[in-house]
Short mmCIF file of C-alpha atoms in Angstrom, two decimals:
data_model
loop_
_atom_site.label_atom_id
_atom_site.label_comp_id
_atom_site.label_asym_id
_atom_site.label_seq_id
_atom_site.Cartn_x
_atom_site.Cartn_y
_atom_site.Cartn_z
CA UNK A 26 -22.92 25.71 6.21
CA UNK A 27 -19.69 25.70 8.23
CA UNK A 28 -21.53 25.04 11.49
CA UNK A 29 -23.65 22.31 9.90
CA UNK A 30 -20.59 20.45 8.66
CA UNK A 31 -18.86 20.92 12.01
CA UNK A 32 -21.83 19.33 13.79
CA UNK A 33 -21.70 16.38 11.39
CA UNK A 34 -18.03 15.87 12.14
CA UNK A 35 -18.52 15.87 15.89
CA UNK A 36 -21.45 13.48 15.50
CA UNK A 37 -19.16 11.28 13.41
CA UNK A 38 -16.58 11.25 16.18
CA UNK A 39 -19.21 10.12 18.70
CA UNK A 40 -20.22 7.27 16.39
CA UNK A 41 -16.63 6.10 15.96
CA UNK A 42 -15.99 6.23 19.69
CA UNK A 43 -18.79 3.69 20.15
CA UNK A 44 -17.72 1.30 17.42
CA UNK A 45 -17.31 -2.30 18.56
CA UNK A 46 -14.22 -3.73 16.91
CA UNK A 47 -14.68 -7.34 15.75
CA UNK A 48 -12.10 -9.82 17.00
CA UNK A 49 -11.35 -10.95 13.46
CA UNK A 50 -10.77 -7.44 12.14
CA UNK A 51 -7.27 -8.35 10.97
CA UNK A 52 -8.65 -11.00 8.64
CA UNK A 53 -11.06 -8.53 7.07
CA UNK A 54 -8.30 -5.97 6.67
CA UNK A 55 -5.91 -8.40 5.02
CA UNK A 56 -8.62 -9.58 2.63
CA UNK A 57 -9.08 -5.95 1.60
CA UNK A 58 -5.53 -5.30 0.51
CA UNK A 59 -4.97 -4.36 -3.10
CA UNK A 60 -1.30 -3.87 -3.87
CA UNK A 61 -0.11 -1.50 -6.55
CA UNK A 62 3.24 -1.97 -8.24
CA UNK A 63 5.60 -0.05 -10.49
CA UNK A 64 9.31 0.03 -11.30
CA UNK A 65 11.67 2.98 -11.31
CA UNK A 66 13.90 1.43 -13.97
CA UNK A 67 11.75 -0.92 -16.00
CA UNK A 68 7.99 -0.96 -16.10
CA UNK A 69 8.03 -4.67 -16.92
CA UNK A 70 10.08 -5.45 -13.84
CA UNK A 71 7.62 -4.53 -11.15
CA UNK A 72 8.60 -4.05 -7.55
CA UNK A 73 6.73 -2.15 -4.87
CA UNK A 74 6.52 -2.08 -1.13
CA UNK A 75 2.86 -1.81 -0.20
CA UNK A 76 3.11 -1.94 3.56
CA UNK A 77 0.65 -1.71 6.40
CA UNK A 78 -0.18 1.83 5.31
CA UNK A 79 -3.13 0.64 3.24
CA UNK A 80 -4.44 -1.79 5.85
CA UNK A 81 -6.31 0.59 8.16
CA UNK A 82 -10.00 0.47 7.48
CA UNK A 83 -11.37 1.78 10.77
CA UNK A 84 -9.60 4.86 12.14
CA UNK A 85 -10.71 6.69 15.23
CA UNK A 86 -11.09 10.46 15.15
CA UNK A 87 -9.39 11.73 18.29
CA UNK A 88 -9.42 15.43 17.43
CA UNK A 89 -11.20 17.49 14.85
CA UNK A 90 -9.72 20.54 13.14
CA UNK A 91 -11.91 22.26 10.58
CA UNK A 92 -10.57 24.92 8.24
CA UNK A 93 -12.68 27.20 6.02
CA UNK A 94 -11.24 25.40 2.98
CA UNK A 95 -12.37 22.05 4.33
CA UNK A 96 -15.80 23.44 5.21
CA UNK A 97 -16.15 24.62 1.62
CA UNK A 98 -15.05 21.24 0.31
CA UNK A 99 -17.43 19.46 2.67
CA UNK A 100 -20.33 21.63 1.57
CA UNK A 101 -19.86 20.43 -2.00
CA UNK A 102 -19.29 16.77 -1.11
CA UNK A 103 -21.85 15.17 1.23
CA UNK A 104 -20.79 12.40 3.58
CA UNK A 105 -17.33 13.57 4.59
CA UNK A 106 -16.70 11.02 7.34
CA UNK A 107 -14.33 8.74 5.47
CA UNK A 108 -12.31 11.66 4.12
CA UNK A 109 -11.97 13.22 7.57
CA UNK A 110 -10.53 9.91 8.79
CA UNK A 111 -7.95 10.09 6.07
CA UNK A 112 -7.02 13.72 6.67
CA UNK A 113 -6.77 13.38 10.41
CA UNK A 114 -4.02 10.77 10.16
CA UNK A 115 -1.86 12.40 7.50
CA UNK A 116 -0.44 15.77 8.54
CA UNK A 117 0.60 16.56 4.99
CA UNK A 118 -2.82 15.95 3.46
CA UNK A 119 -4.48 17.79 6.33
CA UNK A 120 -2.22 20.80 5.70
CA UNK A 121 -2.91 20.57 1.97
CA UNK A 122 -6.62 20.72 2.72
CA UNK A 123 -6.23 23.69 5.03
CA UNK A 124 -4.38 25.48 2.23
CA UNK A 125 -7.14 24.81 -0.33
CA UNK A 126 -5.06 22.29 -2.26
CA UNK A 127 -7.89 19.88 -2.98
CA UNK A 128 -9.61 19.96 -6.37
CA UNK A 129 -13.35 19.24 -6.47
CA UNK A 130 -14.33 17.01 -9.42
CA UNK A 131 -17.87 15.58 -8.96
CA UNK A 132 -18.03 13.62 -12.22
CA UNK A 133 -20.00 10.34 -12.40
CA UNK A 134 -20.79 7.31 -14.51
CA UNK A 135 -23.78 5.05 -13.91
CA UNK A 136 -24.63 1.49 -14.95
CA UNK A 137 -27.33 -0.92 -13.84
CA UNK A 138 -28.56 1.37 -11.06
CA UNK A 139 -25.10 1.86 -9.57
CA UNK A 140 -23.35 5.25 -9.77
CA UNK A 141 -19.63 5.82 -9.33
CA UNK A 142 -18.47 9.39 -8.68
CA UNK A 143 -14.98 10.87 -8.54
CA UNK A 144 -15.62 13.54 -5.92
CA UNK A 145 -12.24 15.20 -5.62
CA UNK A 146 -8.47 14.82 -5.89
CA UNK A 147 -5.32 15.96 -4.16
CA UNK A 148 -2.59 16.01 -6.78
CA UNK A 149 0.98 17.23 -7.21
CA UNK A 150 4.06 16.07 -9.11
CA UNK A 151 4.57 13.09 -6.80
CA UNK A 152 1.14 11.71 -5.95
CA UNK A 153 -2.58 11.81 -6.61
CA UNK A 154 -5.28 10.80 -4.14
CA UNK A 155 -8.69 10.17 -5.70
CA UNK A 156 -11.76 10.38 -3.46
CA UNK A 157 -14.67 8.38 -4.82
CA UNK A 158 -18.25 7.57 -3.91
CA UNK A 159 -20.45 4.61 -4.92
CA UNK A 160 -24.24 4.76 -4.73
CA UNK A 161 -26.10 1.52 -5.39
CA UNK A 162 -29.58 0.07 -5.17
CA UNK A 163 -28.10 -3.17 -3.85
CA UNK A 164 -29.18 -4.02 -0.33
CA UNK A 165 -27.25 -6.05 2.22
CA UNK A 166 -24.17 -6.18 0.00
CA UNK A 167 -20.67 -4.74 -0.22
CA UNK A 168 -19.33 -3.25 -3.43
CA UNK A 169 -15.73 -2.86 -4.57
CA UNK A 170 -13.61 -1.39 -7.33
CA UNK A 171 -11.95 -3.92 -9.62
CA UNK A 172 -9.36 -3.72 -12.42
CA UNK A 173 -8.73 0.02 -12.13
CA UNK A 174 -6.95 1.86 -14.92
CA UNK A 175 -6.06 5.51 -15.43
CA UNK A 176 -5.35 7.12 -18.80
CA UNK A 177 -3.91 10.54 -19.56
CA UNK A 178 -5.21 12.91 -22.22
CA UNK A 179 -3.18 11.10 -24.89
CA UNK A 180 -4.88 7.81 -24.06
CA UNK A 181 -1.71 6.39 -22.49
CA UNK A 182 -1.89 4.25 -19.35
CA UNK A 183 -0.46 6.01 -16.33
CA UNK A 184 2.80 4.36 -15.38
CA UNK A 185 2.30 4.55 -11.65
CA UNK A 186 1.64 2.54 -8.51
CA UNK A 187 -1.88 2.13 -7.16
CA UNK A 188 -3.17 1.28 -3.70
CA UNK A 189 -6.83 1.13 -2.77
CA UNK A 190 -8.71 -0.44 0.13
CA UNK A 191 -12.33 -1.57 0.34
CA UNK A 192 -14.67 1.43 0.60
CA UNK A 193 -16.51 2.13 3.83
CA UNK A 194 -20.28 2.38 3.97
CA UNK A 195 -21.33 5.89 4.96
CA UNK A 196 -24.64 5.45 6.77
CA UNK A 197 -25.99 9.00 6.55
CA UNK A 198 -25.79 9.20 2.77
CA UNK A 199 -26.29 5.47 2.10
CA UNK A 200 -23.19 5.25 -0.05
CA UNK A 201 -19.71 3.71 -0.11
CA UNK A 202 -16.69 6.01 0.10
CA UNK A 203 -13.06 5.23 -0.57
CA UNK A 204 -9.75 6.52 -1.84
CA UNK A 205 -7.26 5.50 -4.52
CA UNK A 206 -3.64 6.42 -3.81
CA UNK A 207 -1.59 6.84 -6.99
CA UNK A 208 2.19 7.12 -6.77
CA UNK A 209 3.91 8.83 -9.70
CA UNK A 210 7.45 8.32 -10.97
CA UNK A 211 9.69 9.85 -13.63
CA UNK A 212 7.85 7.98 -16.39
CA UNK A 213 4.37 9.14 -15.38
CA UNK A 214 2.87 11.58 -17.89
CA UNK A 215 0.12 13.67 -16.31
CA UNK A 216 -2.17 15.83 -18.43
CA UNK A 217 -5.04 18.18 -17.60
CA UNK A 218 -7.51 15.53 -18.72
CA UNK A 219 -7.55 12.11 -17.07
CA UNK A 220 -9.78 9.06 -17.40
CA UNK A 221 -10.55 6.48 -14.74
CA UNK A 222 -11.76 3.08 -15.97
CA UNK A 223 -12.87 0.22 -13.71
CA UNK A 224 -15.39 -2.50 -12.99
CA UNK A 225 -17.49 -2.76 -9.85
CA UNK A 226 -18.04 -6.10 -8.12
CA UNK A 227 -20.57 -7.07 -5.47
CA UNK A 228 -20.24 -9.38 -2.50
CA UNK A 229 -23.46 -10.33 -0.74
CA UNK A 230 -23.37 -10.18 3.04
CA UNK A 231 -24.27 -13.11 5.29
CA UNK A 232 -23.50 -15.56 2.50
CA UNK A 233 -21.61 -18.67 3.54
CA UNK A 234 -18.14 -18.87 2.05
CA UNK A 235 -17.38 -22.15 0.31
CA UNK A 236 -14.21 -23.69 1.71
CA UNK A 237 -11.55 -24.27 -0.91
CA UNK A 238 -9.95 -27.66 -1.39
CA UNK A 239 -6.21 -27.41 -0.81
CA UNK A 240 -5.61 -30.38 -3.11
CA UNK A 241 -7.26 -28.58 -6.03
CA UNK A 242 -4.38 -26.25 -6.78
CA UNK A 243 -6.20 -24.34 -9.53
CA UNK A 244 -9.14 -23.64 -7.24
CA UNK A 245 -6.79 -22.86 -4.39
CA UNK A 246 -4.73 -20.28 -6.23
CA UNK A 247 -7.66 -18.68 -7.99
CA UNK A 248 -9.23 -18.11 -4.58
CA UNK A 249 -6.00 -16.56 -3.36
CA UNK A 250 -5.58 -14.16 -6.27
CA UNK A 251 -9.14 -13.58 -7.38
CA UNK A 252 -11.27 -11.36 -5.14
CA UNK A 253 -14.14 -13.22 -3.50
CA UNK A 254 -17.14 -11.54 -5.11
CA UNK A 255 -20.50 -12.88 -6.13
CA UNK A 256 -21.06 -10.94 -9.33
CA UNK A 257 -20.03 -7.91 -11.38
CA UNK A 258 -22.09 -4.81 -12.03
CA UNK A 259 -23.02 -4.77 -15.71
CA UNK A 260 -21.09 -2.18 -17.67
CA UNK A 261 -17.59 -0.71 -17.69
CA UNK A 262 -17.34 2.47 -15.64
CA UNK A 263 -15.48 5.27 -17.40
CA UNK A 264 -15.05 8.73 -15.87
CA UNK A 265 -13.34 11.60 -17.69
CA UNK A 266 -12.28 14.47 -15.44
CA UNK A 267 -10.01 17.50 -15.52
CA UNK A 268 -7.29 18.53 -13.08
CA UNK A 269 -5.54 21.88 -12.84
CA UNK A 270 -1.87 20.98 -13.35
CA UNK A 271 -0.80 24.62 -13.04
CA UNK A 272 -2.01 24.63 -9.45
CA UNK A 273 0.88 22.41 -8.37
CA UNK A 274 3.50 23.18 -11.03
CA UNK A 275 6.97 23.52 -9.43
CA UNK A 276 5.52 23.19 -5.93
CA UNK A 277 8.37 21.26 -4.36
CA UNK A 278 11.54 21.74 -2.34
CA UNK A 279 14.53 19.58 -3.26
CA UNK A 280 17.59 19.22 -1.02
CA UNK A 281 20.63 17.40 -2.41
CA UNK A 282 22.35 15.89 0.63
CA UNK A 283 24.55 12.88 -0.21
CA UNK A 284 25.08 12.23 3.51
CA UNK A 285 26.58 8.91 4.66
CA UNK A 286 25.11 7.09 7.66
CA UNK A 287 26.47 4.00 9.45
CA UNK A 288 24.29 1.62 11.49
CA UNK A 289 26.00 -1.43 13.04
CA UNK A 290 28.65 -1.47 10.32
CA UNK A 291 26.19 -1.03 7.45
CA UNK A 292 26.31 2.11 5.30
CA UNK A 293 23.59 3.93 3.44
CA UNK A 294 23.59 7.32 1.74
CA UNK A 295 20.75 9.82 1.96
CA UNK A 296 20.94 11.19 -1.57
CA UNK A 297 18.17 13.77 -1.52
CA UNK A 298 15.01 14.92 0.18
CA UNK A 299 12.14 16.18 -2.00
CA UNK A 300 9.20 17.81 -0.23
CA UNK A 301 5.88 18.01 -2.11
CA UNK A 302 2.47 19.18 -0.84
CA UNK A 303 1.18 15.59 -0.60
CA UNK A 304 4.26 13.80 0.75
CA UNK A 305 8.03 13.87 1.22
CA UNK A 306 10.34 11.61 -0.79
CA UNK A 307 13.60 10.38 0.75
CA UNK A 308 16.02 8.95 -1.82
CA UNK A 309 18.44 6.44 -0.24
CA UNK A 310 21.11 4.17 -1.69
CA UNK A 311 22.78 1.25 0.09
CA UNK A 312 26.50 0.52 -0.11
CA UNK A 313 26.99 -2.61 -2.22
CA UNK A 314 29.81 -3.61 0.14
CA UNK A 315 27.41 -3.99 3.07
CA UNK A 316 27.44 -7.45 4.63
CA UNK A 317 23.72 -7.19 5.36
CA UNK A 318 20.74 -6.81 3.07
CA UNK A 319 18.79 -3.72 4.17
CA UNK A 320 15.05 -4.02 3.59
CA UNK A 321 13.80 -0.74 5.01
CA UNK A 322 13.45 1.65 7.94
CA UNK A 323 11.26 1.33 11.02
CA UNK A 324 11.17 4.86 12.43
CA UNK A 325 12.42 7.30 9.80
CA UNK A 326 10.97 10.77 10.34
CA UNK A 327 11.46 14.46 9.59
CA UNK A 328 11.68 16.76 12.60
CA UNK A 329 11.60 20.57 12.71
CA UNK A 330 13.20 22.89 15.26
CA UNK A 331 10.10 22.77 17.47
CA UNK A 332 10.14 18.98 17.61
CA UNK A 333 7.17 18.43 15.29
CA UNK A 334 7.54 15.02 13.62
CA UNK A 335 6.46 13.93 10.15
CA UNK A 336 6.79 10.17 9.92
CA UNK A 337 5.85 7.47 7.43
CA UNK A 338 2.58 7.74 5.53
CA UNK A 339 -0.11 5.70 7.27
CA UNK A 340 -2.60 5.30 4.44
CA UNK A 341 -0.85 4.83 1.12
CA UNK A 342 2.28 3.60 -0.61
CA UNK A 343 5.23 4.04 1.74
CA UNK A 344 8.22 3.10 -0.43
CA UNK A 345 9.42 1.93 -3.84
CA UNK A 346 12.62 0.24 -4.97
CA UNK A 347 15.18 1.96 -7.17
CA UNK A 348 17.20 -0.88 -8.66
CA UNK A 349 18.86 -3.42 -6.37
CA UNK A 350 20.54 -1.04 -3.92
CA UNK A 351 18.21 1.92 -3.66
CA UNK A 352 14.89 2.85 -2.16
CA UNK A 353 12.58 5.83 -2.17
CA UNK A 354 10.73 6.31 1.11
CA UNK A 355 7.59 8.40 1.47
CA UNK A 356 6.88 10.41 4.61
CA UNK A 357 4.16 12.84 5.57
CA UNK A 358 4.75 16.30 4.16
CA UNK A 359 5.46 19.54 5.99
CA UNK A 360 5.48 21.55 2.76
CA UNK A 361 3.05 24.19 4.04
CA UNK A 362 4.81 24.63 7.42
CA UNK A 363 7.94 26.39 6.08
CA UNK A 364 10.24 25.62 9.04
CA UNK A 365 13.63 27.33 9.23
CA UNK A 366 15.38 24.14 10.35
CA UNK A 367 14.67 20.57 9.34
CA UNK A 368 16.27 17.24 10.25
CA UNK A 369 15.99 13.60 9.18
CA UNK A 370 16.08 11.21 12.12
CA UNK A 371 15.87 7.48 12.71
CA UNK A 372 17.44 4.58 14.57
CA UNK A 373 16.11 1.20 13.38
CA UNK A 374 16.59 -0.65 10.09
CA UNK A 375 15.25 -4.02 8.95
CA UNK A 376 18.28 -5.99 7.80
CA UNK A 377 19.65 -9.52 7.52
CA UNK A 378 23.05 -11.02 6.76
CA UNK A 379 23.33 -11.41 2.98
CA UNK A 380 24.46 -15.02 3.34
CA UNK A 381 21.10 -15.81 4.98
CA UNK A 382 18.96 -13.82 2.57
CA UNK A 383 17.32 -16.81 0.91
CA UNK A 384 14.86 -19.66 1.30
CA UNK A 385 15.79 -22.93 -0.47
CA UNK A 386 13.11 -25.58 -1.04
CA UNK A 387 13.71 -29.24 -1.87
CA UNK A 388 10.79 -30.14 -4.14
CA UNK A 389 11.34 -33.90 -3.92
CA UNK A 390 11.65 -34.19 -0.14
CA UNK A 391 9.12 -31.35 0.25
CA UNK A 392 11.07 -29.50 2.92
CA UNK A 393 12.90 -26.20 3.33
CA UNK A 394 16.62 -26.93 3.51
CA UNK A 395 18.00 -23.37 3.89
CA UNK A 396 16.48 -20.37 5.66
CA UNK A 397 17.50 -17.62 8.11
CA UNK A 398 16.16 -18.83 11.46
CA UNK A 399 14.01 -21.95 11.23
CA UNK A 400 10.68 -20.12 11.31
CA UNK A 401 9.76 -20.84 7.70
CA UNK A 402 7.69 -23.94 7.02
CA UNK A 403 6.73 -25.54 3.72
CA UNK A 404 3.12 -26.06 4.75
CA UNK A 405 1.91 -27.45 1.42
CA UNK A 406 3.18 -28.64 -1.95
CA UNK A 407 0.80 -29.90 -4.64
CA UNK A 408 1.67 -31.16 -8.12
CA UNK A 409 -0.97 -30.85 -10.82
CA UNK A 410 -0.35 -33.45 -13.53
CA UNK A 411 -3.04 -31.98 -15.77
CA UNK A 412 -1.30 -28.68 -16.49
CA UNK A 413 2.14 -29.76 -15.21
CA UNK A 414 2.41 -27.17 -12.45
CA UNK A 415 3.61 -27.15 -8.85
CA UNK A 416 1.90 -25.15 -6.12
CA UNK A 417 3.67 -24.34 -2.86
CA UNK A 418 2.57 -22.67 0.35
CA UNK A 419 5.21 -21.29 2.73
CA UNK A 420 4.36 -20.04 6.22
CA UNK A 421 6.35 -17.83 8.56
CA UNK A 422 5.34 -17.33 12.19
CA UNK A 423 6.85 -15.18 14.92
CA UNK A 424 5.87 -13.75 18.30
CA UNK A 425 4.87 -10.09 18.57
CA UNK A 426 4.53 -7.89 21.69
CA UNK A 427 0.94 -7.12 22.61
CA UNK A 428 1.35 -3.39 21.91
CA UNK A 429 2.53 -4.17 18.36
CA UNK A 430 -0.12 -6.68 17.30
CA UNK A 431 -1.66 -4.26 14.81
CA UNK A 432 1.70 -3.43 13.26
CA UNK A 433 2.51 -5.80 10.40
CA UNK A 434 6.17 -5.57 9.34
CA UNK A 435 5.84 -8.26 6.71
CA UNK A 436 7.79 -11.22 5.38
CA UNK A 437 8.17 -11.24 1.61
CA UNK A 438 9.86 -13.50 -0.93
CA UNK A 439 11.11 -12.40 -4.33
CA UNK A 440 8.69 -12.44 -7.27
CA UNK A 441 11.04 -14.81 -9.11
CA UNK A 442 13.12 -17.84 -8.10
CA UNK A 443 16.15 -19.73 -9.44
CA UNK A 444 16.94 -23.41 -9.89
CA UNK A 445 20.22 -25.15 -9.11
CA UNK A 446 21.69 -23.95 -12.43
CA UNK A 447 20.90 -20.32 -11.63
CA UNK A 448 18.12 -20.15 -14.24
CA UNK A 449 15.45 -17.66 -13.21
CA UNK A 450 11.71 -18.44 -13.32
CA UNK A 451 8.59 -16.34 -12.88
CA UNK A 452 5.63 -18.11 -11.21
CA UNK A 453 2.24 -18.25 -12.91
CA UNK A 454 0.64 -17.01 -9.70
CA UNK A 455 2.00 -15.60 -6.47
CA UNK A 456 0.57 -13.85 -3.45
CA UNK A 457 0.57 -13.57 0.30
CA UNK A 458 -1.67 -13.02 3.30
CA UNK A 459 -1.21 -12.22 6.97
CA UNK A 460 -3.12 -12.98 10.15
CA UNK A 461 -2.55 -12.44 13.86
CA UNK A 462 -3.50 -14.67 16.75
CA UNK A 463 -2.50 -15.05 20.42
CA UNK A 464 0.57 -12.83 20.32
CA UNK A 465 1.77 -14.08 16.93
CA UNK A 466 1.87 -12.90 13.34
CA UNK A 467 1.53 -15.56 10.66
CA UNK A 468 2.48 -14.84 7.05
CA UNK A 469 1.51 -17.20 4.26
CA UNK A 470 3.16 -16.97 0.84
CA UNK A 471 1.80 -18.77 -2.23
CA UNK A 472 3.43 -19.63 -5.56
CA UNK A 473 2.36 -21.76 -8.52
CA UNK A 474 4.84 -22.41 -11.34
CA UNK A 475 5.43 -24.68 -14.32
CA UNK A 476 7.27 -27.96 -13.86
CA UNK A 477 9.60 -27.33 -16.80
CA UNK A 478 12.28 -29.72 -18.03
CA UNK A 479 15.55 -29.25 -16.17
CA UNK A 480 13.99 -27.53 -13.17
CA UNK A 481 15.66 -29.96 -10.77
CA UNK A 482 14.78 -30.56 -7.14
CA UNK A 483 15.99 -27.36 -5.43
CA UNK A 484 14.62 -23.86 -5.97
CA UNK A 485 15.75 -20.64 -4.27
CA UNK A 486 13.78 -17.52 -3.35
CA UNK A 487 15.44 -14.31 -2.14
CA UNK A 488 13.96 -12.44 0.80
CA UNK A 489 12.68 -8.93 0.04
CA UNK A 490 11.45 -8.10 3.54
CA UNK A 491 12.18 -9.60 6.93
CA UNK A 492 11.39 -8.64 10.58
CA UNK A 493 14.98 -8.57 11.90
CA UNK A 494 16.39 -5.18 12.93
CA UNK A 495 19.65 -3.35 13.61
CA UNK A 496 19.79 -0.13 15.62
CA UNK A 497 21.84 3.06 15.99
CA UNK A 498 20.36 6.58 16.27
CA UNK A 499 21.20 9.01 13.46
CA UNK A 500 20.34 12.64 12.67
CA UNK A 501 20.95 14.52 9.41
CA UNK A 502 20.40 18.23 8.88
CA UNK A 503 18.27 18.92 5.81
CA UNK A 504 18.29 22.71 6.13
#
């Protein structure tokens, strides 16, 4: 069996090496983003950084390492191509696999000729990765998960962040394979029994897409926020499965550091490093006296004595906010390596002067009157007199070096905005998209909100991510 699976993997590599990448791949990737959100302090106040980690749909296998544990897993789960992609680009998950840390599930639910199977999970106290498979009688169509929920054994919704990308069609087994990345927090209650609930939606291939009318704001925003599918599969999919929580109980290493770091006059404190089998958590707080708003880190990594690096996760949630001045960053894990020495290194932070950390829009003149660098444009503003709403579209464009075209840093506005009186509002709808063309990245941000009495003419959004950096190398000893 081992040799059979090994042959399949090498055949898979040959197939990937010959893949022709479409020129508009970025557009397909962006359309496939599904962002998960949770809050460390208040579940109702949701904030999450879902970065380019979940964008990669096609990954090339450059080397293949097969362990007996993986061969055993592969023998019980046919069509391992997608999973091998995932493992090969996350050192922590690959090591977890080599140490038999994956739990085989193989539980299914079927409706209307379509079967959804939870094939296996990698789970610890910090994270759960669900590997699923969809078999359908539909021909010439793509199929996606929609409205996913997870319940614990008490019937409570898991308070966690979710990220999932469109599944990939696995030719040999005529099925779709994908992963769901679930990020736990202190409020997540995991039990031995879990339930996954979702709908499946179908999008027919080669079907012409109807262009939306920008002046029809309801149609416009529904097309932004509602996935473009043709129909739903009849029936609600519900899969009950068991996980062995004792297998990962207390499997973590926690290092309390409280080390101060200065970068171009800005201070942050590395509070602690927690290493789990699936990932490493870096808890960081920013000094409230900083003159710049720090959005995140570009090159944070863990390095052992031999120079082996464990950098940011490339296929899942990479960070979450902790209040206004804290962040929890997620790196690849070296839990199973047991190095004698370990360091945290980096040099580049995304940051912007706090006085420039806003975008102010004049609703009457329909222009942006305050912004950091002149690259923001109010590309559309539509008032709907029927439901008394205003829809705005803001674009941000900047040049990117050729070797970084596939690396989306992101430009994000706050989920709420304030009027001239300081009153805070939450839009009815909000969202964003990103595209790349001719050495440029273009970000488009959408909001639709009520035209309430007293709103006034000026509204202000805060920036929550911005592609401006500050640099200074730093190195902290973890152990």
